[in-house]
Tab-separated table of C-alpha atoms in Angstrom:
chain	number	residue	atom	x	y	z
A	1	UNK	CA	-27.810	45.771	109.467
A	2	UNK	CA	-24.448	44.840	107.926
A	3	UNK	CA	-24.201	41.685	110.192
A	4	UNK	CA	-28.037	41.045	109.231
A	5	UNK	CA	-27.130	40.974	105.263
A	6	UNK	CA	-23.687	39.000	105.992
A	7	UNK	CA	-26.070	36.407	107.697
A	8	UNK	CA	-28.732	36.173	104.796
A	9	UNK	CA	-26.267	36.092	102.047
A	10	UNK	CA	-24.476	33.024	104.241
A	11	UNK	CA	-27.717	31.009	104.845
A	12	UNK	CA	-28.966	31.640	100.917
A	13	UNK	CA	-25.718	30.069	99.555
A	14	UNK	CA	-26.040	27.120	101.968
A	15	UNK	CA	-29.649	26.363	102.132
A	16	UNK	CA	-31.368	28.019	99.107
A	17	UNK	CA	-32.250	26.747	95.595
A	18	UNK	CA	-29.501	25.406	92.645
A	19	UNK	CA	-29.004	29.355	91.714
A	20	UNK	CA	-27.173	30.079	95.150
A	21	UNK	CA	-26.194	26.622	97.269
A	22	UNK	CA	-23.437	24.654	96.491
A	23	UNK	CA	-22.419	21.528	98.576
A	24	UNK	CA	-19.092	19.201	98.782
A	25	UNK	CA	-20.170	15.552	100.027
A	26	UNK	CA	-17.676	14.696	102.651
A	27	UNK	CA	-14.274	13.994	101.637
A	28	UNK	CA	-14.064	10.707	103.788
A	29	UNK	CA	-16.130	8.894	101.172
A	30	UNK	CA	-18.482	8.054	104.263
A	31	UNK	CA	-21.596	5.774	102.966
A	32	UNK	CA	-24.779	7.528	104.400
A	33	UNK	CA	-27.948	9.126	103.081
A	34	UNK	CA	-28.278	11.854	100.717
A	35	UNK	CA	-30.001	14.023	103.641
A	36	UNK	CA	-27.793	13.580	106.783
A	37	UNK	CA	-25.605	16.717	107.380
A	38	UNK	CA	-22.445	15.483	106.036
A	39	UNK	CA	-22.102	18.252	103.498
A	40	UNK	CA	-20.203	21.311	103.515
A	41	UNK	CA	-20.008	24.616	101.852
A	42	UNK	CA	-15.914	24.046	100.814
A	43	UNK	CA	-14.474	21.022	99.515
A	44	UNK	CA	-12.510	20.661	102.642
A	45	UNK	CA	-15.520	20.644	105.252
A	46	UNK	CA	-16.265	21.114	107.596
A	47	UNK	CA	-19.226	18.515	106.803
A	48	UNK	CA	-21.671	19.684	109.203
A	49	UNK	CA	-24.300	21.128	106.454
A	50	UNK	CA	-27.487	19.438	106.067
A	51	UNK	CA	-28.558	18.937	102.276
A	52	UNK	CA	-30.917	22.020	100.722
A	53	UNK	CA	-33.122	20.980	98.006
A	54	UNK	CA	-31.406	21.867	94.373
A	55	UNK	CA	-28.163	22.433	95.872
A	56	UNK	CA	-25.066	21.803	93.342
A	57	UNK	CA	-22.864	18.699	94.560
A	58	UNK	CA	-19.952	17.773	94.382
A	59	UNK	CA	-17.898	14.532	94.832
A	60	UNK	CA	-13.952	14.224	95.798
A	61	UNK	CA	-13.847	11.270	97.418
A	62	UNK	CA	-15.121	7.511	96.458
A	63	UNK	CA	-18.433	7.203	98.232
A	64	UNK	CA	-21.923	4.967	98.316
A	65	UNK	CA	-24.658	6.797	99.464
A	66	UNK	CA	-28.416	6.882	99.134
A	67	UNK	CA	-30.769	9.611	97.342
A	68	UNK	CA	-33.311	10.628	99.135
A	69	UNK	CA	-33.822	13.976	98.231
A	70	UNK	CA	-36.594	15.997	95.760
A	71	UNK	CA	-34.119	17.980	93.595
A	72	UNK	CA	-30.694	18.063	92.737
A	73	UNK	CA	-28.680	20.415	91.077
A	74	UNK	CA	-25.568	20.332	89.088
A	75	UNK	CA	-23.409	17.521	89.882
A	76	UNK	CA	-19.638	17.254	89.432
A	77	UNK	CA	-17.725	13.693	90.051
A	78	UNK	CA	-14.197	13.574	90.788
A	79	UNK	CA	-14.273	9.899	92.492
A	80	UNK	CA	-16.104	6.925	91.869
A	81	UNK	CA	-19.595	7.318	93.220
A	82	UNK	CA	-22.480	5.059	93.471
A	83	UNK	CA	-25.693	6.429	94.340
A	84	UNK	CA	-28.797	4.290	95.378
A	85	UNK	CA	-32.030	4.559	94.399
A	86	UNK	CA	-33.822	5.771	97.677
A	87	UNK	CA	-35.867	8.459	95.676
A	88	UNK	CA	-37.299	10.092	92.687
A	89	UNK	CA	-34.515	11.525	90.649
A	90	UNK	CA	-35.771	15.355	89.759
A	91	UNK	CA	-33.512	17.476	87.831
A	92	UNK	CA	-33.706	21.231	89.083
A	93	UNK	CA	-36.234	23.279	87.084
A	94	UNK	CA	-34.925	23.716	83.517
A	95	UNK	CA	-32.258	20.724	83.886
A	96	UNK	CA	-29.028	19.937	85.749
A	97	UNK	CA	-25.438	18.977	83.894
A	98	UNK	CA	-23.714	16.169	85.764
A	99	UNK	CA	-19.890	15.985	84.774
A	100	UNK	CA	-17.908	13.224	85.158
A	101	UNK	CA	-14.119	13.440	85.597
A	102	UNK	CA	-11.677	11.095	83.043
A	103	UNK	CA	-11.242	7.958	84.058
A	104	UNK	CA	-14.111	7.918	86.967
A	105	UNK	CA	-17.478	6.504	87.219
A	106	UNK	CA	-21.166	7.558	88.478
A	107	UNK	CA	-23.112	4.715	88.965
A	108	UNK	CA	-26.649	5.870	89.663
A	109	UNK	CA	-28.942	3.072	88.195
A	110	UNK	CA	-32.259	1.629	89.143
A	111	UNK	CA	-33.517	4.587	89.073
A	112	UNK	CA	-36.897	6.390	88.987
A	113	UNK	CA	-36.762	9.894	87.311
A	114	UNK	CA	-39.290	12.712	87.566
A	115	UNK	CA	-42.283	12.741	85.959
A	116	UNK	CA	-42.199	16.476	85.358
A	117	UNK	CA	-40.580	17.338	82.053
A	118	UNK	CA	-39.050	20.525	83.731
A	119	UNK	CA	-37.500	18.170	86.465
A	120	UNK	CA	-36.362	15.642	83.810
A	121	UNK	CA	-33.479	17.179	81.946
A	122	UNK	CA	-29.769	16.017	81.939
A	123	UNK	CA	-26.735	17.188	80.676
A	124	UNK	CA	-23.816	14.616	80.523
A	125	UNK	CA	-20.530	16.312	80.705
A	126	UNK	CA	-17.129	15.176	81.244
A	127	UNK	CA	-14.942	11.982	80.112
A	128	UNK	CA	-15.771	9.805	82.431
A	129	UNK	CA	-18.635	7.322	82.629
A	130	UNK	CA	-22.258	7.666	84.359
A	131	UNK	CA	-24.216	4.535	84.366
A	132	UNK	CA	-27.561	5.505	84.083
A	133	UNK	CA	-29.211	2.117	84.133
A	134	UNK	CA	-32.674	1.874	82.607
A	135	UNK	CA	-34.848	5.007	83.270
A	136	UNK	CA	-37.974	3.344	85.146
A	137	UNK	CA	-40.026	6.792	85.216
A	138	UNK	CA	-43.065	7.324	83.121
A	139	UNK	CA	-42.768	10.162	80.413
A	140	UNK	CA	-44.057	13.443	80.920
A	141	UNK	CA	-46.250	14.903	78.181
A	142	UNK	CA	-43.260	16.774	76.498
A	143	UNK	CA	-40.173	18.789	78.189
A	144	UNK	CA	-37.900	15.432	79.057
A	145	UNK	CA	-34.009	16.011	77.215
A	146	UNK	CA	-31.057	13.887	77.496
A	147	UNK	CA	-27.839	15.401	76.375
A	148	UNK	CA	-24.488	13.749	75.904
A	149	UNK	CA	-21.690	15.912	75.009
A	150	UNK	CA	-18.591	14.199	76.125
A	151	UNK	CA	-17.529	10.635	77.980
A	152	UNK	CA	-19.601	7.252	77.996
A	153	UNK	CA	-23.191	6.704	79.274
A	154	UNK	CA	-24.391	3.090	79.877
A	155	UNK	CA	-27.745	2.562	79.572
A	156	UNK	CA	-29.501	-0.535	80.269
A	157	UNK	CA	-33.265	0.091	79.339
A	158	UNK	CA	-35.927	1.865	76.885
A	159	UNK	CA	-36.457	4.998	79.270
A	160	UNK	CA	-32.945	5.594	79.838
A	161	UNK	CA	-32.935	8.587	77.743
A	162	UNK	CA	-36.648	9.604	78.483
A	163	UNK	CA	-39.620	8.024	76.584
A	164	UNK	CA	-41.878	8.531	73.630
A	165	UNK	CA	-41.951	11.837	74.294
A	166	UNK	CA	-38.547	12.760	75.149
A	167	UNK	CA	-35.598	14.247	73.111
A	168	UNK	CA	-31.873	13.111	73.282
A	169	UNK	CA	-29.187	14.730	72.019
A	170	UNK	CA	-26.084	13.649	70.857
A	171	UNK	CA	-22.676	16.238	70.624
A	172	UNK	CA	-20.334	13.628	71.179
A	173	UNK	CA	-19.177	10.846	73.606
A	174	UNK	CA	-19.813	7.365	73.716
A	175	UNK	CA	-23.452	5.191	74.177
A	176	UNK	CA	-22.194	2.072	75.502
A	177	UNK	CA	-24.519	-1.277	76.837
A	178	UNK	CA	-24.516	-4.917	76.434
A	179	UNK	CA	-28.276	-6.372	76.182
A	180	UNK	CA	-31.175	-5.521	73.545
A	181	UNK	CA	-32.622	-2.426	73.982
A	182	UNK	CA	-35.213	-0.545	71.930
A	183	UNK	CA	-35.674	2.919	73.204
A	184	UNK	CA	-38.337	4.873	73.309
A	185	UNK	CA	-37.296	8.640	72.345
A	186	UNK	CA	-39.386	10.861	70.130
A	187	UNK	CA	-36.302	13.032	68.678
A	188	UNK	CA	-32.622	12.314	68.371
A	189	UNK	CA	-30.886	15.416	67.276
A	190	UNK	CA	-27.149	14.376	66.404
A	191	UNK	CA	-24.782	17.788	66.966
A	192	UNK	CA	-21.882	15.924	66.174
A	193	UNK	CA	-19.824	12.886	66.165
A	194	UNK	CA	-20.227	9.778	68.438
A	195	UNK	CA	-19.482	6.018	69.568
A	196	UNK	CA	-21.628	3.347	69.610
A	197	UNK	CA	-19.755	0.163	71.840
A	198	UNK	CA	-20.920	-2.986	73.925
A	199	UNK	CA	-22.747	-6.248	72.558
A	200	UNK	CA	-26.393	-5.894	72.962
A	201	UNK	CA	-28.592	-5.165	69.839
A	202	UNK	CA	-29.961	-1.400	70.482
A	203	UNK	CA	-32.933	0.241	68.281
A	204	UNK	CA	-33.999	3.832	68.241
A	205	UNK	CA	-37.184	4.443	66.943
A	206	UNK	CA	-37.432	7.865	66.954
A	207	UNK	CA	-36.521	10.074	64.037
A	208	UNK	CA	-33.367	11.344	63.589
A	209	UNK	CA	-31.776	15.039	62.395
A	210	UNK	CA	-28.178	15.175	61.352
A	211	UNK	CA	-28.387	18.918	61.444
A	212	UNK	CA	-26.676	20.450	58.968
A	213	UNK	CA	-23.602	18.691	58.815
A	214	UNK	CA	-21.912	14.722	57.891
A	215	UNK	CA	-22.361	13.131	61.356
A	216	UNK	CA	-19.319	10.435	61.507
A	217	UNK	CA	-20.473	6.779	63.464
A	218	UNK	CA	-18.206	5.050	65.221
A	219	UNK	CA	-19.650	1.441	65.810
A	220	UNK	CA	-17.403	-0.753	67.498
A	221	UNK	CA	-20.000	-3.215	69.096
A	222	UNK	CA	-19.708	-6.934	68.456
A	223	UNK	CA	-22.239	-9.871	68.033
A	224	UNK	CA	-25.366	-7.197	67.807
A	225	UNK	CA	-26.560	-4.732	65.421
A	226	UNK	CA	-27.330	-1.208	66.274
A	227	UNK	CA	-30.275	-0.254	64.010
A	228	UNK	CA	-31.772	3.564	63.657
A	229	UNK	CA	-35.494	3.150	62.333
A	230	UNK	CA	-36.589	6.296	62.309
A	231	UNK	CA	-36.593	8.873	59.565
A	232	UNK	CA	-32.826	10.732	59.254
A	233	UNK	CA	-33.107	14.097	58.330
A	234	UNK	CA	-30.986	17.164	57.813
A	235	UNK	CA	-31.122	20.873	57.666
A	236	UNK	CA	-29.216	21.277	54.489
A	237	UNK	CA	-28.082	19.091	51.453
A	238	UNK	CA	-24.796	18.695	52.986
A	239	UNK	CA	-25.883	16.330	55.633
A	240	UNK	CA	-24.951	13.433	55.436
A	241	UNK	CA	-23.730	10.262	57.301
A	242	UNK	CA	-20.058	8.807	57.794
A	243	UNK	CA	-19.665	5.011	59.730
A	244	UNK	CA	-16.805	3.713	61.165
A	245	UNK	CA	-15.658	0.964	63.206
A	246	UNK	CA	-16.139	-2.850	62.978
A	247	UNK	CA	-19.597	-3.294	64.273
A	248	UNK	CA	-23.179	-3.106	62.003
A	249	UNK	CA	-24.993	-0.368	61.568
A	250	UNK	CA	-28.622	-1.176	60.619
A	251	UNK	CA	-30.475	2.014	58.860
A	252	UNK	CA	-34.909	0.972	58.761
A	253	UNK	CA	-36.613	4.593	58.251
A	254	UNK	CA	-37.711	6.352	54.787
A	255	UNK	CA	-34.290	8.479	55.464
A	256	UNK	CA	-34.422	12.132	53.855
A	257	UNK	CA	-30.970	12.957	54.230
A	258	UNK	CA	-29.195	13.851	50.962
A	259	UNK	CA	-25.931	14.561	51.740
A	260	UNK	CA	-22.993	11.718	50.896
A	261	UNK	CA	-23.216	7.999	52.732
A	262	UNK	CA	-19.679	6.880	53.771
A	263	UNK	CA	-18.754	3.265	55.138
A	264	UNK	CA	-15.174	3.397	55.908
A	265	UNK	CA	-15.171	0.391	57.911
A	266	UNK	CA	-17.605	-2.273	59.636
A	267	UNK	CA	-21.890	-2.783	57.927
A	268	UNK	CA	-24.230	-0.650	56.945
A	269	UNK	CA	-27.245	-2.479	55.827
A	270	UNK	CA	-30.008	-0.845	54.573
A	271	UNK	CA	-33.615	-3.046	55.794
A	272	UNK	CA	-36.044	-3.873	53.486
A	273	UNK	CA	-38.422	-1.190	52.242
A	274	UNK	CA	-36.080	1.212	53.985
A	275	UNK	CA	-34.758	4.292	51.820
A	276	UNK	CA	-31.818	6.358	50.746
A	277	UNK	CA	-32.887	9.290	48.908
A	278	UNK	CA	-30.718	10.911	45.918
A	279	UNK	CA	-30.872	14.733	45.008
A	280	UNK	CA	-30.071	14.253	41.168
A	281	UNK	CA	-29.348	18.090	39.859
A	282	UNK	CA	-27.115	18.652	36.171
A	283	UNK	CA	-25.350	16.025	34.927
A	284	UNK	CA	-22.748	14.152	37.560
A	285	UNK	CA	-24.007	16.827	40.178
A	286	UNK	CA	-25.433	14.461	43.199
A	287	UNK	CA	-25.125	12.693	47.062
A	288	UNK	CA	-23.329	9.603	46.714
A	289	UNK	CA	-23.691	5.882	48.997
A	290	UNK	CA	-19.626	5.454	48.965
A	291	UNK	CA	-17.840	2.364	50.020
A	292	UNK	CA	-14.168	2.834	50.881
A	293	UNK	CA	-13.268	0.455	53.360
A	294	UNK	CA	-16.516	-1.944	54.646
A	295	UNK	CA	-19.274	-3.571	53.560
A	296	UNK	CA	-22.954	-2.254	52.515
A	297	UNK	CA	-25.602	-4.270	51.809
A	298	UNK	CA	-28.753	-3.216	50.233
A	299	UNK	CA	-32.162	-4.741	51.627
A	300	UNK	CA	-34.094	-1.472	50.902
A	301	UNK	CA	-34.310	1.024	47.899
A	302	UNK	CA	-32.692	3.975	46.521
A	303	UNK	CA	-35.382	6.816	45.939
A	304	UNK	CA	-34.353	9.703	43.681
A	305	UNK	CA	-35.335	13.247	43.748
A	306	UNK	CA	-35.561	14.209	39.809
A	307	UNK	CA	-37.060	17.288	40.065
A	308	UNK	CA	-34.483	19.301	39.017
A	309	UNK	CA	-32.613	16.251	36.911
A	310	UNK	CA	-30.479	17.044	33.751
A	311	UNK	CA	-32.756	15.732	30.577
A	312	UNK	CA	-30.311	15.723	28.406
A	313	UNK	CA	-29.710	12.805	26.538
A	314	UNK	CA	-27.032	10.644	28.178
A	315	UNK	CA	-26.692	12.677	30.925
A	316	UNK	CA	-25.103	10.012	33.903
A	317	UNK	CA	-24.903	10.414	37.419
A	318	UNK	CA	-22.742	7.799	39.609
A	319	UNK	CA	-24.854	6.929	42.614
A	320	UNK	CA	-22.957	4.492	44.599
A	321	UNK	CA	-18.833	4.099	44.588
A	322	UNK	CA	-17.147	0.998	45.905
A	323	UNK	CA	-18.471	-2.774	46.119
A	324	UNK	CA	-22.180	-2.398	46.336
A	325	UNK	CA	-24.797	-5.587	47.722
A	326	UNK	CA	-27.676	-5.076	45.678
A	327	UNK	CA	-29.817	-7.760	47.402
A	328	UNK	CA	-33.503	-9.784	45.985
A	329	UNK	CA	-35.358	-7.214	47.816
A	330	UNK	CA	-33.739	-3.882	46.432
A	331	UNK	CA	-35.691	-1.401	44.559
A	332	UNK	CA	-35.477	2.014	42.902
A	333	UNK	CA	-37.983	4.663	43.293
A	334	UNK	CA	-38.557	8.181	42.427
A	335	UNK	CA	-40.031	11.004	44.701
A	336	UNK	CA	-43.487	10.513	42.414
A	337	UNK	CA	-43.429	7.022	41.738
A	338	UNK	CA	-41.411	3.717	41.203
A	339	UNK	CA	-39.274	2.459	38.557
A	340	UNK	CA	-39.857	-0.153	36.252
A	341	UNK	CA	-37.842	-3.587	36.916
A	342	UNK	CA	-36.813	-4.334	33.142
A	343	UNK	CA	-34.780	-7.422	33.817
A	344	UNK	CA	-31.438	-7.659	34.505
A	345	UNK	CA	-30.769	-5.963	36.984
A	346	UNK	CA	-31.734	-2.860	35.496
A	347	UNK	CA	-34.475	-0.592	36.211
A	348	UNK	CA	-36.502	2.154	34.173
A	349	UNK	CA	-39.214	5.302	34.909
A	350	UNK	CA	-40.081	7.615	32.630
A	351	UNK	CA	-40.283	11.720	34.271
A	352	UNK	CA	-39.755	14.987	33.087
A	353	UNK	CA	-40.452	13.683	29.722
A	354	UNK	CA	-37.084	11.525	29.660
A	355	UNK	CA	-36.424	8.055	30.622
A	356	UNK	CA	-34.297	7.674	33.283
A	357	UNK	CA	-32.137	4.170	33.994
A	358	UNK	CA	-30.259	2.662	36.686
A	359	UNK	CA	-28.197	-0.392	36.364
A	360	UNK	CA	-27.247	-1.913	38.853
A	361	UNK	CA	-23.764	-3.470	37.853
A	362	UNK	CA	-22.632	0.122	37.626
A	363	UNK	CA	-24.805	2.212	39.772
A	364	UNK	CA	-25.365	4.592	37.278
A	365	UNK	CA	-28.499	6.894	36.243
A	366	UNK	CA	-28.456	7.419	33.245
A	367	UNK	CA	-30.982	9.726	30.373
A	368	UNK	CA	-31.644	7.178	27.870
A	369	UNK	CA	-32.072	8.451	24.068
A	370	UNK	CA	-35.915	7.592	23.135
A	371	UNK	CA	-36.309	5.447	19.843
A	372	UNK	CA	-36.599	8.353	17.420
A	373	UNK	CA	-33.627	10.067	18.707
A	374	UNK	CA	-31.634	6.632	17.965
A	375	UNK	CA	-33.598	6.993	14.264
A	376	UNK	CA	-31.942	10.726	14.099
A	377	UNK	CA	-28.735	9.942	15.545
A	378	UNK	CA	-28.305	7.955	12.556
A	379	UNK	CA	-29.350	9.550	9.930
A	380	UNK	CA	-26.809	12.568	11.263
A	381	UNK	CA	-24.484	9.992	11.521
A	382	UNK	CA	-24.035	7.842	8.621
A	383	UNK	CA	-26.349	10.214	5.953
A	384	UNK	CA	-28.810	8.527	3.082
A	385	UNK	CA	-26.914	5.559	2.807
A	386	UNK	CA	-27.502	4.436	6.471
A	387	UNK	CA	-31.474	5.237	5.782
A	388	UNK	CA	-31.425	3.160	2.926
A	389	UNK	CA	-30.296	0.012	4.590
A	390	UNK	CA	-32.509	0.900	7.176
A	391	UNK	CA	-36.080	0.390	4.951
A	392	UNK	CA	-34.110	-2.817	3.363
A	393	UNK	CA	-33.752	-4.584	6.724
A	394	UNK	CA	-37.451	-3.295	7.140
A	395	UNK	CA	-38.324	-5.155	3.940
C-alpha cells in the first residue's frame, strides 16, 4: 500500500493540474513543440516527461518552441525564450503569474488568448521583459485581468491587456511599444508607480482609479503622446497624480481626482472639454495643478467643488503654482454650473450666496466683496466725511 501511495503522489506531481505538476523545459534549449516529452520534473532532467495540462514551467536555457497546449500554469523565465503561436493561450483557472528574470526576454506574441475570463488572467512578475504582442482573442463577458507588477511588457495591439471588458492593473514596471495603439480595457486600477517608454502614440480609454494614493508617471516616450481619456478617480482626497520624464502626457476624461497635480518634467496637456476638479474647503485649504519643472498646457477646464467653500469675504485659494498655459479653449466650472467669462481673462459665478472669481494671471479664487459691502467698508473706513463725498460725486 505504501509503494501504491509513493506511486500516486509521483504521477500527481508530474501529470496532474497547476496545484501539483511542475515541469523544467529541457536545459539544451532544444526548439520543439510544447507537447513532446522533453520536460522533466528537476531542472536538471532527465527530459523524458511529456507535458500535463496546467503544469508550472520553467525555462533555464534559451529556447524556441511552439505552444500547443490547452492550459498553462505559472511560468518562470531564466533565458531568453520565444514561444510560437501554435495554440490558444489559456491561463489556468483563476490566472497564472509569468516571471521574467532581469535582463531576459519572453517573447510570446501573435498570440490568441482564451476566451474564458477564468482562463484569461496574467500576472507579470519579474524585471525582465515579456513581449506580449497584440492580444488577438475576443473578450469574455467579464473575468479577463492583466497585472504588471515589476519589469517591461511590450504590447503591440488594443487586446493586449484584454478588451472592453477587461481590467489591467498597474503596481509598477514599465509599458513600453512603438506604434499607435488605443486599447480597449474597461478598468485601469494604478497600485503604484510606473513607466511609460517607446514612440508610438498609446490611448486608454477606460477609466482610471489612482487608489488612494499620488501615483508618480514616468513618461519617457518621444515623438508620440500617451493620452488617458477616461475618467481618473481616487479613493480618498489624497490622490493625486505626479509626471515625470520628457515625453507628453495627454489627460481627455472629466477626471475626479482631487488630490495635488505635479509636472516635474516633460507635458501634461489637458484636451479640450477635459477636467481637473478642485476641492475648495476654508480659506487656502485645497488640491493644487503645480508646475515645478515642465510644461502644462490647458485645453480643458478647471471645475471646482464649492460645497464646503470659505464665504468669507476675500477668502483666496491658489489653484495652480508654476507657469500655467491657459489656452482659447479653457474654462472654469463649478460642480452645479459654469462660471461667467467677464473679460480679461477673468471669470465669475455666483454660489453659496458669494461670488466667487478666478483670474487667470494669478490662478487665484478668490470671495469677492458684493457692492454694498464696498458701500460699508467705507463708511467704517473713512466715517461721515467719506459718505459725504460720496452723494457729491452722485450729484
Amino acid at each position: 500500500m505504501k509503494n501504491l501511495l509513493t506511486f500516486a503522489v509521483g504521477f500527481l506531481l508530474l501529470h496532474g493540474n497547476s496545484a501539483f505538476a511542475q515541469l523544467y523545459w529541457n536545459t539544451n534549449g532544444a526548439s520543439n513543440t510544447w507537447t513532446a516529452a522533453n520536460w522533466g520534473a528537476s531542472t536538471n532532467g532527465p527530459f523524458t516527461t511529456a507535458w500535463s495540462g496546467s503544469s508550472d514551467v520553467v525555462f533555464s536555457a534559451a529556447s524556441i518552441l511552439g505552444f500547443a497546449s490547452a492550459y498553462v500554469g505559472d511560468i518562470t523565465v531564466n533565458a531568453n525564450t520565444t514561444i510560437t503561436a501554435n495554440n490558444t493561450l489559456a491561463s489556468k483557472s483563476g490566472g497564472s503569474v509569468v516571471t521574467v528574470a532581469d535582463g531576459v526576454t519572453l517573447t510570446w506574441t501573435s498570440q490568441n488568448r482564451s476566451t474564458t475570463g477564468t482562463n484569461n488572467i496574467w500576472t507579470k512578475n519579474g524585471n525582465g521583459t515579456w513581449n506580449i504582442g497584440a492580444g488577438t482573442a475576443s473578450d469574455p463577458s467579464s473575468g479577463a485581468k492583466f497585472t504588471l507588477n515589476a519589469g517591461t511588457v511590450i504590447a503591440t495591439g488594443g487586446r493586449a491587456f484584454g478588451g472592453p471588458n477587461a481590467t489591467l492593473t498597474i503596481n509598477g514596471g514599465t509599458l513600453q511599444g512603438n506604434s499607435g495603439v488605443n486599447f480597449l480595457n474597461k478598468n485601469i486600477d494604478l497600485g503604484g508607480d510606473f513607466a511609460f517608454t517607446g514612440t508610438g502614440k498609446w490611448t486608454f480609454s477606460g477609466a482610471v482609479s489612482l487608489g488612494s494614493a499620488t501615483r508618480t508617471i514616468t513618461n519617457t516616450v518621444t515623438g508620440n503622446a500617451r493620452e488617458l481619456n477616461g475618467n481618473i478617480s481616487g479613493t480618498s482626497t489624497n490622490a493625486g497624480l505626479t509626471f515625470a520624464g520628457s515625453g507628453t502626457t495627454v489627460l481627455g476624461g472629466t477626471n475626479t481626482y482631487t488630490g495635488n497635480t505635479t509636472v516635474t518634467a516633460g507635458t501634461l496637456n489637458l484636451h479640450d472639454n477635459a477636467q481637473l476638479r478642485f476641492s475648495i474647503g476654508a480659506s487656502g485649504v485645497n488640491n493644487q495643478l503645480i508646475n515645478s519643472g515642465g510644461t502644462i498646457s490647458l485645453d480643458g477646464d478647471f471645475v471646482f467643488d464649492l460645497t464646503i467653500a470659505g464665504t468669507t469675504d476675500n477668502d483666496s485659494w491658489t489653484i495652480a503654482t508654476g507657469t500655467i498655459g491657459y489656452n482659447s479653449t479653457f474654462s472654469v466650472a463649478s460642480t452645479l454650473g459654469t462660471f461667467t467669462d467677464m473679460g480679461s481673462n477673468i471669470w465669475e459665478r455666483t454660489e453659496n450666496s458669494k461670488t466667487y472669481r478666478f483670474v487667470e494671471s494669478t490662478s487665484t479664487l478668490t470671495v469677492i466683496p458684493e457692492p454694498a459691502t464696498l458701500v460699508l467698508l467705507t463708511l467704517t473706513g473713512v466715517g461721515f466725511g467719506g459718505y459725504a463725498f460720496r452723494r457729491r460725486l452722485r450729484k
